[in-house]
PDB file of C-alpha atoms in Angstrom:
ATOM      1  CA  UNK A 232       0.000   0.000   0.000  1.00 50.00           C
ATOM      2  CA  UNK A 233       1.216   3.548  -0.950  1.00 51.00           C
ATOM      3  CA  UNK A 234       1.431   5.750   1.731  1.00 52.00           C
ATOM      4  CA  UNK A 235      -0.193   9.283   0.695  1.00 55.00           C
ATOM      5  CA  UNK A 236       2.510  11.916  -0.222  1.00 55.00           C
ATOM      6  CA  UNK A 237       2.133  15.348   1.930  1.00 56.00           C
ATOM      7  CA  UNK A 238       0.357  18.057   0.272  1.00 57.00           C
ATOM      8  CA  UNK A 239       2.010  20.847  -0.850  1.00 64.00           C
ATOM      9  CA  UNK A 240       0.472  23.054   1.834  1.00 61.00           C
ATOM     10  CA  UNK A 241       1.833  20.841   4.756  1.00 64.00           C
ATOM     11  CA  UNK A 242       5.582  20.106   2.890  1.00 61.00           C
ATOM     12  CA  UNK A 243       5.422  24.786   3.064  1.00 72.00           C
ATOM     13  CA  UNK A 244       4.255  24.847   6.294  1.00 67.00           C
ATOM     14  CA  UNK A 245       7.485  22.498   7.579  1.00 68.00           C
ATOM     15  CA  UNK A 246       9.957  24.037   5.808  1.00 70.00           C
ATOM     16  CA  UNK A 247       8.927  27.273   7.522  1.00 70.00           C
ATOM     17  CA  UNK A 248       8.823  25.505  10.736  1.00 72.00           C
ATOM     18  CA  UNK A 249      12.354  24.044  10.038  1.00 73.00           C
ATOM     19  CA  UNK A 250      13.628  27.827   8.676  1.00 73.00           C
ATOM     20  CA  UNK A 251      12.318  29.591  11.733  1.00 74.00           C
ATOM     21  CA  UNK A 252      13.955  26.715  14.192  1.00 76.00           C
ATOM     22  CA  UNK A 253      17.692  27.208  12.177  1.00 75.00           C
ATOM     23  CA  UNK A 254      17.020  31.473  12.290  1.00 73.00           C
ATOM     24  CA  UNK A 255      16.532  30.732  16.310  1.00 74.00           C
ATOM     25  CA  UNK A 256      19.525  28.835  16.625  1.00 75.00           C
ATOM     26  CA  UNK A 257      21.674  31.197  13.879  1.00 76.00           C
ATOM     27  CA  UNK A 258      20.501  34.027  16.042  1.00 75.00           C
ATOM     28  CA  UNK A 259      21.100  32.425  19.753  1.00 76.00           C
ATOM     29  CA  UNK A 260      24.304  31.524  18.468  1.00 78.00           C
ATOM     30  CA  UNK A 261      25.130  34.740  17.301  1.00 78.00           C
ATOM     31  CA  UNK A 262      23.959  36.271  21.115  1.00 77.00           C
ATOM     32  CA  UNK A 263      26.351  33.752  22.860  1.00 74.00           C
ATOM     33  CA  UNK A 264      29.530  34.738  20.692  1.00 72.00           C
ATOM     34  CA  UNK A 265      28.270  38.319  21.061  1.00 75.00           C
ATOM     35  CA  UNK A 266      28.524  37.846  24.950  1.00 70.00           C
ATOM     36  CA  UNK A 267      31.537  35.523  24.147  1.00 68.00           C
ATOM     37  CA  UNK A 268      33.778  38.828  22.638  1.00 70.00           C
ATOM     38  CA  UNK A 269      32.387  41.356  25.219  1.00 68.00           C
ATOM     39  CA  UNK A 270      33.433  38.954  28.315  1.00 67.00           C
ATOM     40  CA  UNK A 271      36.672  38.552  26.336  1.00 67.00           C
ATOM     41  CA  UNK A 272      37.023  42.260  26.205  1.00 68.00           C
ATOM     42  CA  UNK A 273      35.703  42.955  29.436  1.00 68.00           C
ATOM     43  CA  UNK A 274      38.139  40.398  30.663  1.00 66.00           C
ATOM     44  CA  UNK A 275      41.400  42.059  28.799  1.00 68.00           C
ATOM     45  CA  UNK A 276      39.980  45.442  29.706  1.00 69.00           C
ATOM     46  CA  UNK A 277      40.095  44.622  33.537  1.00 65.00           C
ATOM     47  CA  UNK A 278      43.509  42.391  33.544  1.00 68.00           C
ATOM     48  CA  UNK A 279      44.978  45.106  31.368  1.00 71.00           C
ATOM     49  CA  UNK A 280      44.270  47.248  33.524  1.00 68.00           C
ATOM     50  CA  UNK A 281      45.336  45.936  36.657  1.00 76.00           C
ATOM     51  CA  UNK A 282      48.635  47.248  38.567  1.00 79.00           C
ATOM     52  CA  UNK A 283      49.635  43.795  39.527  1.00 86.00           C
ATOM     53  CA  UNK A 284      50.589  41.366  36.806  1.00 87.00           C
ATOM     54  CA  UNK A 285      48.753  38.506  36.234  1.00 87.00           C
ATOM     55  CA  UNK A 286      50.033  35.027  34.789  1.00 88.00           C
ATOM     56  CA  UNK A 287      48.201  31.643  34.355  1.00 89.00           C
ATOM     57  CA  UNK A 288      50.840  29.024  33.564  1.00 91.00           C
ATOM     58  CA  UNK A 289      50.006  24.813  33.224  1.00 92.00           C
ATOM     59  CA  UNK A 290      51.155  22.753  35.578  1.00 92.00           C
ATOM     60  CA  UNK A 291      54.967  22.560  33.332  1.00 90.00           C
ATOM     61  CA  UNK A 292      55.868  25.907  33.790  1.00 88.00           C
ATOM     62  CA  UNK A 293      54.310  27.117  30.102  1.00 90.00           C
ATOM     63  CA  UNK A 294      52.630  30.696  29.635  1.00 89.00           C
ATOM     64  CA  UNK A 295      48.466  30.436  28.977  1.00 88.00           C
ATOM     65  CA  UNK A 296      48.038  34.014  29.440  1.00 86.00           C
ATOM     66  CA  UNK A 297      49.824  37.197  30.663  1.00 85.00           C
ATOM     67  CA  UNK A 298      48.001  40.941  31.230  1.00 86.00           C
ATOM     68  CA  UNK A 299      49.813  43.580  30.125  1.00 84.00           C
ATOM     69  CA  UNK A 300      51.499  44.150  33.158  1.00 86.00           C
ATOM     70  CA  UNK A 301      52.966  41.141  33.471  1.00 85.00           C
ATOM     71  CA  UNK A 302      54.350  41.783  29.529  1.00 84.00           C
ATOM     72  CA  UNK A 303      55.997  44.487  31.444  1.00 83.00           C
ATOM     73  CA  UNK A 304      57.575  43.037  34.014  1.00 83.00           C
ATOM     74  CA  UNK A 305      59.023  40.538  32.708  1.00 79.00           C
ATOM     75  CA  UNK A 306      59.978  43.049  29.518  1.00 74.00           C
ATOM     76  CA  UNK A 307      57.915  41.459  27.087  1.00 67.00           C
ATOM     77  CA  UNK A 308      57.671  43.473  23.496  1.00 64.00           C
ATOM     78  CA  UNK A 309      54.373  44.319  21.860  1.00 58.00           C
ATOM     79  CA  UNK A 310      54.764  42.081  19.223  1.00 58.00           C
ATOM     80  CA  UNK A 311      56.555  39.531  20.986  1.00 62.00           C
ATOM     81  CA  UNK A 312      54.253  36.255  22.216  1.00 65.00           C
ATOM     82  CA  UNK A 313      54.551  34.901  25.672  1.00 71.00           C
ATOM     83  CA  UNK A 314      51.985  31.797  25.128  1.00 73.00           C
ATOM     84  CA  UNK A 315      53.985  29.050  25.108  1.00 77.00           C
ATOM     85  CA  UNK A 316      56.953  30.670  27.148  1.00 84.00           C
ATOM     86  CA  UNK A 317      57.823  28.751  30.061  1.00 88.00           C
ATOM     87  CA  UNK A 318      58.492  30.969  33.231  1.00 87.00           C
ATOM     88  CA  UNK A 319      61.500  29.347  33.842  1.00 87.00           C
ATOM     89  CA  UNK A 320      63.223  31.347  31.417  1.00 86.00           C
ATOM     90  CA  UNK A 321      62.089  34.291  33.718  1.00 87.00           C
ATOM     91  CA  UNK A 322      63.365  32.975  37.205  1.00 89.00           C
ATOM     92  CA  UNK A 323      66.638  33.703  38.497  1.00 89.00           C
ATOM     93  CA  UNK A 324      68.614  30.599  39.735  1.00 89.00           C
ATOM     94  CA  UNK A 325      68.184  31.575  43.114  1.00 90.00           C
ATOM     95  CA  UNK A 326      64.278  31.454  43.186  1.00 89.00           C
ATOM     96  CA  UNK A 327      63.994  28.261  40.488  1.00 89.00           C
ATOM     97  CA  UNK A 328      63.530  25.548  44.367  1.00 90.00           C
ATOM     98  CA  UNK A 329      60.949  28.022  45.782  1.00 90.00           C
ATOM     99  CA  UNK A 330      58.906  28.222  42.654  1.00 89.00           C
ATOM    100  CA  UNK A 331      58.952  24.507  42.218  1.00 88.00           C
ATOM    101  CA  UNK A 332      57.762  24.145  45.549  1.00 88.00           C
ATOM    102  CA  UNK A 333      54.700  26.285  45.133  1.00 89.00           C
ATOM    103  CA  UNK A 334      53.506  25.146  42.333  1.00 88.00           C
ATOM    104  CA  UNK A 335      53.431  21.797  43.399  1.00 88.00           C
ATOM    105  CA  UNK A 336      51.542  22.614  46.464  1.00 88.00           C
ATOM    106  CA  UNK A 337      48.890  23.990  44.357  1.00 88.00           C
ATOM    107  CA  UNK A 338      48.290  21.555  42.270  1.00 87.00           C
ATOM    108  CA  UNK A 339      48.316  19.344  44.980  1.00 85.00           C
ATOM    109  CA  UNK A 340      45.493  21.597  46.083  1.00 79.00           C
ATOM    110  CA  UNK A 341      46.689  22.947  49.042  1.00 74.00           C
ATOM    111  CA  UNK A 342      46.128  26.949  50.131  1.00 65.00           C
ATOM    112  CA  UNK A 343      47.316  29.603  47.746  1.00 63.00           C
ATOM    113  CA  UNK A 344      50.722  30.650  48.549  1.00 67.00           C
ATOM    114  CA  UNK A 345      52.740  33.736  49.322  1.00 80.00           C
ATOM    115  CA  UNK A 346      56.197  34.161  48.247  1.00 87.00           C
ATOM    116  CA  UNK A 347      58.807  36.226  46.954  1.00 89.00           C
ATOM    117  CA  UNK A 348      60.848  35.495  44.169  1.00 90.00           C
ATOM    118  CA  UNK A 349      63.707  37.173  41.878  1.00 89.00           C
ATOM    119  CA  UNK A 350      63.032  37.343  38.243  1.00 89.00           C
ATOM    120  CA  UNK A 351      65.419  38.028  35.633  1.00 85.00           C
ATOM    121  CA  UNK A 352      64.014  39.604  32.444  1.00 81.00           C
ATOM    122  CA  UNK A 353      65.562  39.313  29.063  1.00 78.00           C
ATOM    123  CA  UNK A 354      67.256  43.000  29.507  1.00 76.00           C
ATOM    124  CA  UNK A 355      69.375  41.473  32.475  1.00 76.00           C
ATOM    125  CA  UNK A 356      67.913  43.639  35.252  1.00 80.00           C
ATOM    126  CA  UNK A 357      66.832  42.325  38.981  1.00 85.00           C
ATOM    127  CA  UNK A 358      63.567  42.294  40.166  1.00 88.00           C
ATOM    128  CA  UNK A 359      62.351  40.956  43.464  1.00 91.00           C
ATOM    129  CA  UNK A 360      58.134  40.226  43.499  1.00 91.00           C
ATOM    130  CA  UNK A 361      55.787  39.214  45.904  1.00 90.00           C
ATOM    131  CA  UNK A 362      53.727  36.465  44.568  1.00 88.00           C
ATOM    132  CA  UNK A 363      50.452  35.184  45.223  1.00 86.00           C
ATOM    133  CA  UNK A 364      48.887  32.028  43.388  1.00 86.00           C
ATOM    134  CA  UNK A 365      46.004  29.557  43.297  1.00 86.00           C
ATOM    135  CA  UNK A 366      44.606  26.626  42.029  1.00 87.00           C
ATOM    136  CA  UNK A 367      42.087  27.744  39.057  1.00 87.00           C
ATOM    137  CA  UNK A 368      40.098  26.130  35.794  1.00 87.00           C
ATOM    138  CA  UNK A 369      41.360  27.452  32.535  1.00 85.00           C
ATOM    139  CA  UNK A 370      40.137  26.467  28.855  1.00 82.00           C
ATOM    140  CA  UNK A 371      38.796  23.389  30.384  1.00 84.00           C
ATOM    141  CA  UNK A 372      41.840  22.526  32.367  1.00 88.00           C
ATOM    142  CA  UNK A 373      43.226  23.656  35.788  1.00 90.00           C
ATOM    143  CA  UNK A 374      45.915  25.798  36.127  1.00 91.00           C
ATOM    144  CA  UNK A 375      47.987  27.708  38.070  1.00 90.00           C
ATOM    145  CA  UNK A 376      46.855  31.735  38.485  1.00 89.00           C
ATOM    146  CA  UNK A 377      50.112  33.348  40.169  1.00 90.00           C
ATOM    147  CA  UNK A 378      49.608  37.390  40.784  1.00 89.00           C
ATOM    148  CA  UNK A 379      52.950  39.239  41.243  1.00 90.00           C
ATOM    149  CA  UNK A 380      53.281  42.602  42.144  1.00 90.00           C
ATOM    150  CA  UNK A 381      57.062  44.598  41.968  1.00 89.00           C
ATOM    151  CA  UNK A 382      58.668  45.180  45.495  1.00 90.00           C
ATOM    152  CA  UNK A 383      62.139  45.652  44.065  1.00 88.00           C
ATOM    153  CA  UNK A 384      62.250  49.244  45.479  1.00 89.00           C
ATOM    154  CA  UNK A 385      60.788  47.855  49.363  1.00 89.00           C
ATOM    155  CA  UNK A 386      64.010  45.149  49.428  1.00 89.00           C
ATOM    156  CA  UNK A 387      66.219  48.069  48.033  1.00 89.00           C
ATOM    157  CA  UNK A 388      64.627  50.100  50.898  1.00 91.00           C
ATOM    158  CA  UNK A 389      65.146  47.217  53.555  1.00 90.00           C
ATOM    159  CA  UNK A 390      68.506  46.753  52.550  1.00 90.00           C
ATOM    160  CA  UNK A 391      69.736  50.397  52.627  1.00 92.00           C
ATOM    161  CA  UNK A 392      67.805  49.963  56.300  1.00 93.00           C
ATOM    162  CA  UNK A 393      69.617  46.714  57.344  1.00 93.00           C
ATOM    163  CA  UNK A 394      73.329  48.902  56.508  1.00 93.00           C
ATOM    164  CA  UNK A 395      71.395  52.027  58.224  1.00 93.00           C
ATOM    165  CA  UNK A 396      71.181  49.552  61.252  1.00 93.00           C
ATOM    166  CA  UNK A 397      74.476  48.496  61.122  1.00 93.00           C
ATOM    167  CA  UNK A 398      76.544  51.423  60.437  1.00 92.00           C
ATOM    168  CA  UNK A 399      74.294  52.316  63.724  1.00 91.00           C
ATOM    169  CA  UNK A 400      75.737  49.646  65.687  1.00 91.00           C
ATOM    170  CA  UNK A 401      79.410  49.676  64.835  1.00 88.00           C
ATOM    171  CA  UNK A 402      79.258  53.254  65.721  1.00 84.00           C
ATOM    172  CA  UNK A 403      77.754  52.824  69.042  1.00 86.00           C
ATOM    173  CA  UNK A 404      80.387  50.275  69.422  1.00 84.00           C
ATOM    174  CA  UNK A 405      83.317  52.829  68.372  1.00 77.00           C
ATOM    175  CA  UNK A 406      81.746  54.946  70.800  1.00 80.00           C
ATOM    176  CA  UNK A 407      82.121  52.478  73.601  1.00 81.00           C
ATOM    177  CA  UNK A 408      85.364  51.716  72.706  1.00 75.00           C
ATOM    178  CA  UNK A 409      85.916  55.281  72.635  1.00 75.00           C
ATOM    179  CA  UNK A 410      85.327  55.905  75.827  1.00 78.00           C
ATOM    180  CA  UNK A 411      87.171  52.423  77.184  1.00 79.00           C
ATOM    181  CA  UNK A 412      90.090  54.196  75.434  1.00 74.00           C
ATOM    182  CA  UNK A 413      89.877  57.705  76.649  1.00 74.00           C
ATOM    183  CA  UNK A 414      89.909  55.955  80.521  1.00 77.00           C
ATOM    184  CA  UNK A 415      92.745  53.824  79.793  1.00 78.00           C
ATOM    185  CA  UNK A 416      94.938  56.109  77.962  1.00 76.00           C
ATOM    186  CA  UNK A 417      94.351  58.450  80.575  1.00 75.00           C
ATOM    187  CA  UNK A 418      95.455  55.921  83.362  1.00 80.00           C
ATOM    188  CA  UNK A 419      98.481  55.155  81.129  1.00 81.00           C
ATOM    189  CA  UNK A 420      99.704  58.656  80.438  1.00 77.00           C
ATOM    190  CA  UNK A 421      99.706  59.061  84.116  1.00 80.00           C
ATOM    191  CA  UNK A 422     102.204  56.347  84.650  1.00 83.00           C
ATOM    192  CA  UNK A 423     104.279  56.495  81.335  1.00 82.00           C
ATOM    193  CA  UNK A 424     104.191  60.409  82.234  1.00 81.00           C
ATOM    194  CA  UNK A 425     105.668  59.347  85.572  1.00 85.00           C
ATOM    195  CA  UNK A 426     108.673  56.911  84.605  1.00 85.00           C
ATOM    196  CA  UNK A 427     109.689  59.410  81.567  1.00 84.00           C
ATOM    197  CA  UNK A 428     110.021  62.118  84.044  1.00 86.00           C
ATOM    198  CA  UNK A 429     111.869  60.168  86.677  1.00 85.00           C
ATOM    199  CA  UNK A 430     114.252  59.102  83.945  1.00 85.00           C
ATOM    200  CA  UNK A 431     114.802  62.532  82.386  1.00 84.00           C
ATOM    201  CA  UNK A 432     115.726  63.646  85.886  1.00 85.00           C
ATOM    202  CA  UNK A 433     118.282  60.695  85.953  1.00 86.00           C
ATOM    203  CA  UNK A 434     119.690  61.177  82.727  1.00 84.00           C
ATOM    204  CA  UNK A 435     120.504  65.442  83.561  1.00 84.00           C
ATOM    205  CA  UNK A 436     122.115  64.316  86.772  1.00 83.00           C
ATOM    206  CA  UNK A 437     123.958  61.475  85.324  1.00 83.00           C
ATOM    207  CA  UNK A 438     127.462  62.289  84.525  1.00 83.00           C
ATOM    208  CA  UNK A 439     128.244  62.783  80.784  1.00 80.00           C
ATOM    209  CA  UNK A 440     130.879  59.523  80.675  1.00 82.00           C
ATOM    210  CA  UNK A 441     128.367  57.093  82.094  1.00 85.00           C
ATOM    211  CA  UNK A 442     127.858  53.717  80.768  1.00 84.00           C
ATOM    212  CA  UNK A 443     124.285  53.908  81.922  1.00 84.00           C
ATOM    213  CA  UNK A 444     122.829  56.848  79.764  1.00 83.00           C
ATOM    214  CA  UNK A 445     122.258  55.129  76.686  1.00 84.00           C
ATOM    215  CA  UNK A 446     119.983  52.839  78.807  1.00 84.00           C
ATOM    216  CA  UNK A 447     118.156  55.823  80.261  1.00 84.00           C
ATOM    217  CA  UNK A 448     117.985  57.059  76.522  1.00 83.00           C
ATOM    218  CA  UNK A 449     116.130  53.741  75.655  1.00 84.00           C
ATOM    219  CA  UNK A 450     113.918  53.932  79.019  1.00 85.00           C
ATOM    220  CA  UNK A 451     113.139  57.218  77.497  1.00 84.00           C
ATOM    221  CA  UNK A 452     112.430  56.037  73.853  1.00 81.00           C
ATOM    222  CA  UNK A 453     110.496  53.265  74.712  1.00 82.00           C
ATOM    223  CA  UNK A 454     108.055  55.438  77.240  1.00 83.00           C
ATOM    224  CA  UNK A 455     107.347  57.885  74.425  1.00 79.00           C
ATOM    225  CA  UNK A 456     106.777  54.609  71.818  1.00 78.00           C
ATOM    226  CA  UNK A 457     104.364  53.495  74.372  1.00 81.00           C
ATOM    227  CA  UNK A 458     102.854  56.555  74.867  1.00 79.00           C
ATOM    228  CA  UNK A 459     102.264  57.036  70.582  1.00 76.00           C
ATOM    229  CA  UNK A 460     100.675  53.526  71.144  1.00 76.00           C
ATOM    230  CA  UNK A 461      98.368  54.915  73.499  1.00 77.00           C
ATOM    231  CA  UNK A 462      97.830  57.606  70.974  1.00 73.00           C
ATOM    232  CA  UNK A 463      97.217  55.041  67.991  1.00 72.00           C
ATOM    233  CA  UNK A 464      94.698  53.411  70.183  1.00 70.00           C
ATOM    234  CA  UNK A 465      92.764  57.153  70.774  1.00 69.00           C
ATOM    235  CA  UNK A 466      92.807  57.214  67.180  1.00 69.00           C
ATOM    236  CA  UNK A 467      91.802  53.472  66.654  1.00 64.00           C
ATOM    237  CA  UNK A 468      88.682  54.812  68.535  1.00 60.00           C
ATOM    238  CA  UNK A 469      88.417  57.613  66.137  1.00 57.00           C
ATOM    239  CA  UNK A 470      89.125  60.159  69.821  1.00 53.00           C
ATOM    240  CA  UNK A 471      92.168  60.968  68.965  1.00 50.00           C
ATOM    241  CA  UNK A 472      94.382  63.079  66.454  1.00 53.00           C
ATOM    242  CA  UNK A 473      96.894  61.216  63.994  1.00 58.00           C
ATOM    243  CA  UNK A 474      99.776  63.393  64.151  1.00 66.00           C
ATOM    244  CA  UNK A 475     101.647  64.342  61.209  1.00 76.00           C
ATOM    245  CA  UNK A 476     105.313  65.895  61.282  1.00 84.00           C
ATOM    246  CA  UNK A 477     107.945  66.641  58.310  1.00 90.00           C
ATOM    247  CA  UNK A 478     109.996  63.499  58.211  1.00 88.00           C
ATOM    248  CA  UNK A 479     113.126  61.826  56.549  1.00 91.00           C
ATOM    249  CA  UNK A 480     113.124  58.715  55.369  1.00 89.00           C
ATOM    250  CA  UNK A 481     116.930  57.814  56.166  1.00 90.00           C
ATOM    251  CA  UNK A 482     116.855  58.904  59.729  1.00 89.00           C
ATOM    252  CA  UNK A 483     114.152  57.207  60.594  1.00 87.00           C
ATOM    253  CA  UNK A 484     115.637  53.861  58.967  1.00 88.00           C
ATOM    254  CA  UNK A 485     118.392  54.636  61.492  1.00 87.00           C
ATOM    255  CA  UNK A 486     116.538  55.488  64.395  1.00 83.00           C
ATOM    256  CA  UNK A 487     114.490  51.809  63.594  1.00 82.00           C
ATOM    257  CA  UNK A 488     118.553  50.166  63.760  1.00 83.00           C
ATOM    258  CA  UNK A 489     119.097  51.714  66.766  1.00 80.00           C
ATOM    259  CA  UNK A 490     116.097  50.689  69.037  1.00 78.00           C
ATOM    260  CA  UNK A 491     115.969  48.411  71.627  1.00 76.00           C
ATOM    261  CA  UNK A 492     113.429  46.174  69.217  1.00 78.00           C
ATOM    262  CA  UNK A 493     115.604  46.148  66.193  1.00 81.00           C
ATOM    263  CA  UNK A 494     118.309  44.899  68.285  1.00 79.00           C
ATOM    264  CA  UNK A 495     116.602  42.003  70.051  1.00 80.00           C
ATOM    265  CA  UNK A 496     114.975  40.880  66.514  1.00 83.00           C
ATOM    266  CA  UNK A 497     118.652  40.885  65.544  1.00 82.00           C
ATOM    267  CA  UNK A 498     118.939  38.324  68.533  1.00 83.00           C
ATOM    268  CA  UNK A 499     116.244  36.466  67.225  1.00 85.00           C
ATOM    269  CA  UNK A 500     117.544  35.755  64.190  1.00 86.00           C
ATOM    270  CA  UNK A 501     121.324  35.548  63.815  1.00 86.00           C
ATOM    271  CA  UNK A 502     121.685  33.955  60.623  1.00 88.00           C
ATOM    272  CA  UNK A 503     120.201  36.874  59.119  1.00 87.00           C
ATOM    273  CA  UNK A 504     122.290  39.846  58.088  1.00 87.00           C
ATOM    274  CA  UNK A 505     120.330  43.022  57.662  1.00 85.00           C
ATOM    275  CA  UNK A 506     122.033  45.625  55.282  1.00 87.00           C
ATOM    276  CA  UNK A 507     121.070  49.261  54.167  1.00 87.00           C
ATOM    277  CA  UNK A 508     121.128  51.233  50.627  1.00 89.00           C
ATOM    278  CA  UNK A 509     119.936  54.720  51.034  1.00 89.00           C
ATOM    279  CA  UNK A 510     119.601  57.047  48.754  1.00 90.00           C
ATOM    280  CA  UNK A 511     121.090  60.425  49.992  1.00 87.00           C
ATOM    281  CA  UNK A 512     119.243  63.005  48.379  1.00 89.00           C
ATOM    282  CA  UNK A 513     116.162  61.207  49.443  1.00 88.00           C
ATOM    283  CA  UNK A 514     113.252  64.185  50.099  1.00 91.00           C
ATOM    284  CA  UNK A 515     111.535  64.863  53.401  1.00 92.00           C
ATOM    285  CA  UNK A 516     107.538  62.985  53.828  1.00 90.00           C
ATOM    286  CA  UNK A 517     105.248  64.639  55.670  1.00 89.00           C
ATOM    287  CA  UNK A 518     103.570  61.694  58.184  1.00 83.00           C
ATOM    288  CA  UNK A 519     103.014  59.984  61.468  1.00 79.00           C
ATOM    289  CA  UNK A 520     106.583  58.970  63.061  1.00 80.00           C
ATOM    290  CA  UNK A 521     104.736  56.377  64.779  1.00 74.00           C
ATOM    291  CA  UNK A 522     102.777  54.765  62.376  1.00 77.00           C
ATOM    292  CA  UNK A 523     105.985  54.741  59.686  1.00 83.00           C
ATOM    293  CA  UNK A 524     108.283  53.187  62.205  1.00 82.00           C
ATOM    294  CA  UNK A 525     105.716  50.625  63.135  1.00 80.00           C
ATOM    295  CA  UNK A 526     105.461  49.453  59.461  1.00 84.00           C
ATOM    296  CA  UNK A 527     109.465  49.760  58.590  1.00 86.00           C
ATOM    297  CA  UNK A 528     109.985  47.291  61.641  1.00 84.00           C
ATOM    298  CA  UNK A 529     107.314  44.839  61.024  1.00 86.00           C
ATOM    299  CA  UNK A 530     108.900  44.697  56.830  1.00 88.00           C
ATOM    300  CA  UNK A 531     112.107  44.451  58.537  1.00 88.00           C
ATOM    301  CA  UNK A 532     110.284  41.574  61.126  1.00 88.00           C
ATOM    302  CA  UNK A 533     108.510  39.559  57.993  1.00 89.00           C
ATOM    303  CA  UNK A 534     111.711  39.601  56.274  1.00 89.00           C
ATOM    304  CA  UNK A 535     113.658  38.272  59.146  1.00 88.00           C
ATOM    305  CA  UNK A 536     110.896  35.477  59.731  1.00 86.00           C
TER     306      UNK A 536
END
């Protein structure tokens, strides 16, 4: 049996049907990409916009998206792509262990963390970030949002604090060693004042021929030694005065043979022969007696030794 074809009327009337169904679905379709693009703009409109850069990276390191301030900080070009970038190339060395760390706790799905890191951009400069991340769903796939925002001027700060801090301290420490100092060198000047005195006396009563004098000379020498050391320590402790005289070169090379030191070290070390080659016309320096003699003998010393 033949079934009874449609009539022309009813075949019109579902092809209409059929053409309005496909002109709903054309036009819902072309509402959802319509709201598709604006959230897409309204999306790069606010993470453009935003101070703090913004990255979503997989769970191997790679780039899925980057605002524009995260192009910045990491000194990204206009026309240069980051999709696909891995942030490793971003890290500096010291930071690589910490970052690893992270983002395996958040895939792991533990808390967000907090951290700061030291990135190294492709122009070479340092820059210290505080970063922020989370566990999120992107393109159908989780992901790892990380928000950094630049505190390289704060750590420059907190350094330039931390040597405020210490300069502070070492001074308060010169200060008290200042004034341990001043007391002591006081207490010594008293005494070395006392046995150069005494042995100035000695030495103008003292007749002219006796064997003694050059010993009172050297009690006398080695007081006022003792009392520049007194003075060095003073100005050790930055309370004190260096003092500075005209000086020659070749006298005080002689006055070094001559003390009571130069002679023991000789006694120290007989095998060694000391011998002198001085220039003549050698011109005056103007320094510290002291510190000069202090530094011929201890050549003269590590030489000997």
């Amino acid at each position: 049996m033949k079934k009874d074809k449609p009539a022309p009327k009813q075949l019109t009337e579902e092809l209409e049907s059929e053409l309005k169904t496909l002109k709903k679905a054309a036009s819902e379709r072309r509402k959802i990409e319509e709201t598709l693009r604006e959230s897409e703009a309204l999306f790069s409109c606010v993470t453009d916009n935003m101070l703090d850069a913004m990255i979503i990276i997989d769970w191997e390191g790679s780039i899925l998206f980057a605002n524009q301030a995260a192009r910045n900080l990491i000194d990204l070009k206009p026309d240069e792509d980051h999709v696909g970038r891995n942030i490793v190339e971003y890290l500096h060395p010291d930071s690589f262990q910490k970052a690893v760390e992270d983002q395996e706790a958040v895939k792991a799905g533990r808390m967000g963390f907090l951290s700061e890191y030291q990135l190294r951009p492709p122009s070479g400069r340092l820059v210290w970030v505080e970063s922020i991340g989370g566990k999120i769903v992107f393109r159908n796939a989780s992901a790892n949002l990380v928000c950094m925002r630049d505190i390289t001027e704060r750590r420059q700060a907190e350094e330039e604090k931390r040597k405020l801090v210490d300069r502070l301290q070492r001074a308060e420490k010169m200060e008290a060693l200042g004034m341990l100092a001043g007391g002591v060198a006081h207490d010594l000047n008293n005494v070395l004042g006392i046995v150069i005195g005494y042995a100035e006396l000695l030495l103008n009563e003292m007749d002219p021929s006796s064997p003694s004098r050059p010993r009172l000379r050297n009690i006398i020498g080695g007081g006022e030694r003792a009392a520049a050391i007194v003075q060095d320590l003073l100005t050790l402790a930055r309370r004190g005065v260096a003092v500075r005289q005209v000086l020659n070169l070749n006298r005080m090379v002689a006055d070094c043979q001559a003390a009571p030191e130069f002679l023991r070290l000789a006694s120290y070390h007989p095998s060694v022969r000391i011998e002198t080659d001085l220039d003549p016309n050698l011109l005056n320096i103007s320094g510290s007696p002291v510190h000069i003699g202090k530094s011929l003998f201890n050549l003269v010393s590590n030489a000997a030794e």
